[in-house]
Amino acid sequence: MDITEILQAAVHSNNYWKHSDFRSVIETLSYHYSTDIEMETEKIAVLNLGNKTIGYICLNYPLIFIESLYALHVKNILHTFHDIEYIIVDTLSNPYLTVNSDIYNAYFDFMENLNAFSAEDFYFYNVN
């Protein structure tokens, strides 16, 4: 699945995301899910349901990777946040995502294979 257009939309949208909306999204989701991020050192929050990681939320851009089983619920919870771009995946570990290297490299940290990566790969390459 090519996510180039989704990434482009996210990086060119909400200028207030990192400074206000991100925290509001985390707070809104905290009523239903647990989140984990070290604000001083990390750039991606982990979204958990119990002991299971179900998604990732980017700090710098309004971008959420979410497993399809939970996508509708998360979207409904966050319906008042209009600029969020969702990348809905069957599982976070399935390496079937692709992206244009010029777009990816302009905004995100180096990742070896941009032609077959998973949401987990995106997380691990970009978290710090």
GROMACS .gro file of C-alpha atoms in nm:
model
  128
    1MET     CA    1   0.000   0.000   0.000
    2ASP     CA    2   0.153   0.331  -0.110
    3ILE     CA    3   0.127   0.588   0.170
    4THR     CA    4   0.296   0.877  -0.014
    5GLU     CA    5  -0.021   1.087  -0.055
    6ILE     CA    6  -0.120   1.033   0.309
    7LEU     CA    7   0.224   1.144   0.430
    8GLN     CA    8   0.214   1.449   0.202
    9ALA     CA    9  -0.128   1.550   0.337
   10ALA     CA   10  -0.010   1.509   0.697
   11VAL     CA   11   0.311   1.709   0.665
   12HIS     CA   12   0.138   1.995   0.480
   13SER     CA   13  -0.167   2.034   0.702
   14ASN     CA   14  -0.199   2.138   1.066
   15ASN     CA   15   0.065   2.383   1.191
   16TYR     CA   16  -0.066   2.359   1.549
   17TRP     CA   17  -0.053   1.980   1.573
   18LYS     CA   18   0.276   1.948   1.762
   19HIS     CA   19   0.210   2.243   1.992
   20SER     CA   20  -0.150   2.181   2.096
   21ASP     CA   21  -0.357   1.926   1.904
   22PHE     CA   22  -0.120   1.634   1.970
   23ARG     CA   23  -0.162   1.669   2.346
   24SER     CA   24  -0.539   1.704   2.308
   25VAL     CA   25  -0.553   1.388   2.096
   26ILE     CA   26  -0.348   1.195   2.354
   27GLU     CA   27  -0.574   1.320   2.633
   28THR     CA   28  -0.892   1.233   2.441
   29LEU     CA   29  -0.767   0.882   2.363
   30SER     CA   30  -0.657   0.827   2.725
   31TYR     CA   31  -1.019   0.770   2.828
   32HIS     CA   32  -1.025   0.453   2.617
   33TYR     CA   33  -0.663   0.353   2.555
   34SER     CA   34  -0.324   0.394   2.713
   35THR     CA   35  -0.053   0.593   2.541
   36ASP     CA   36   0.320   0.601   2.594
   37ILE     CA   37   0.564   0.871   2.484
   38GLU     CA   38   0.870   1.036   2.632
   39MET     CA   39   0.797   1.394   2.523
   40GLU     CA   40   1.157   1.510   2.560
   41THR     CA   41   1.313   1.235   2.348
   42GLU     CA   42   1.053   1.057   2.136
   43LYS     CA   43   0.864   1.164   1.824
   44ILE     CA   44   0.597   0.892   1.818
   45ALA     CA   45   0.347   0.785   2.082
   46VAL     CA   46   0.247   0.421   2.120
   47LEU     CA   47  -0.127   0.352   2.144
   48ASN     CA   48  -0.213   0.045   2.353
   49LEU     CA   49  -0.522  -0.149   2.447
   50GLY     CA   50  -0.422  -0.349   2.752
   51ASN     CA   51  -0.088  -0.510   2.670
   52LYS     CA   52  -0.139  -0.489   2.291
   53THR     CA   53   0.003  -0.212   2.076
   54ILE     CA   54  -0.266  -0.110   1.827
   55GLY     CA   55  -0.123   0.207   1.677
   56TYR     CA   56   0.130   0.487   1.660
   57ILE     CA   57   0.068   0.862   1.676
   58CYS     CA   58   0.326   1.102   1.530
   59LEU     CA   59   0.425   1.403   1.739
   60ASN     CA   60   0.536   1.629   1.455
   61TYR     CA   61   0.253   1.564   1.207
   62PRO     CA   62  -0.117   1.470   1.235
   63LEU     CA   63  -0.053   1.110   1.134
   64ILE     CA   64  -0.181   0.795   1.300
   65PHE     CA   65  -0.096   0.437   1.209
   66ILE     CA   66  -0.379   0.218   1.340
   67GLU     CA   67  -0.478  -0.147   1.310
   68SER     CA   68  -0.799  -0.187   1.110
   69LEU     CA   69  -0.980  -0.360   1.395
   70TYR     CA   70  -0.957  -0.040   1.605
   71ALA     CA   71  -0.964   0.225   1.332
   72LEU     CA   72  -1.335   0.305   1.339
   73HIS     CA   73  -1.342   0.343   1.717
   74VAL     CA   74  -1.034   0.570   1.718
   75LYS     CA   75  -1.175   0.778   1.432
   76ASN     CA   76  -1.505   0.816   1.616
   77ILE     CA   77  -1.329   0.924   1.936
   78LEU     CA   78  -1.121   1.177   1.742
   79HIS     CA   79  -1.398   1.300   1.510
   80THR     CA   80  -1.351   1.665   1.618
   81PHE     CA   81  -0.988   1.665   1.499
   82HIS     CA   82  -1.027   1.722   1.126
   83ASP     CA   83  -0.666   1.728   1.006
   84ILE     CA   84  -0.560   1.380   1.116
   85GLU     CA   85  -0.442   1.145   0.844
   86TYR     CA   86  -0.489   0.774   0.915
   87ILE     CA   87  -0.285   0.487   0.780
   88ILE     CA   88  -0.501   0.184   0.847
   89VAL     CA   89  -0.313  -0.147   0.845
   90ASP     CA   90  -0.426  -0.503   0.902
   91THR     CA   91  -0.144  -0.550   1.155
   92LEU     CA   92   0.136  -0.318   1.265
   93SER     CA   93   0.395  -0.580   1.171
   94ASN     CA   94   0.288  -0.653   0.810
   95PRO     CA   95   0.562  -0.511   0.579
   96TYR     CA   96   0.341  -0.409   0.285
   97LEU     CA   97   0.371  -0.029   0.302
   98THR     CA   98   0.559   0.171   0.038
   99VAL     CA   99   0.641   0.540   0.002
  100ASN     CA  100   0.813   0.773  -0.243
  101SER     CA  101   1.168   0.818  -0.117
  102ASP     CA  102   1.186   1.192  -0.196
  103ILE     CA  103   0.877   1.266   0.014
  104TYR     CA  104   0.975   1.033   0.297
  105ASN     CA  105   1.338   1.148   0.322
  106ALA     CA  106   1.239   1.516   0.330
  107TYR     CA  107   1.041   1.477   0.654
  108PHE     CA  108   1.132   1.152   0.830
  109ASP     CA  109   1.439   0.966   0.952
  110PHE     CA  110   1.637   0.723   0.736
  111MET     CA  111   1.475   0.386   0.673
  112GLU     CA  112   1.644   0.119   0.463
  113ASN     CA  113   1.361  -0.028   0.258
  114LEU     CA  114   1.091   0.216   0.151
  115ASN     CA  115   0.936  -0.041  -0.083
  116ALA     CA  116   0.828  -0.293   0.182
  117PHE     CA  117   0.802  -0.178   0.542
  118SER     CA  118   0.556  -0.208   0.828
  119ALA     CA  119   0.406   0.044   1.068
  120GLU     CA  120   0.641  -0.104   1.330
  121ASP     CA  121   0.937  -0.033   1.103
  122PHE     CA  122   0.821   0.328   1.065
  123TYR     CA  123   0.797   0.355   1.443
  124PHE     CA  124   1.140   0.209   1.514
  125TYR     CA  125   1.318   0.422   1.253
  126ASN     CA  126   1.144   0.746   1.357
  127VAL     CA  127   1.074   0.723   1.732
  128ASN     CA  128   1.387   0.908   1.849
   0.00000   0.00000   0.00000
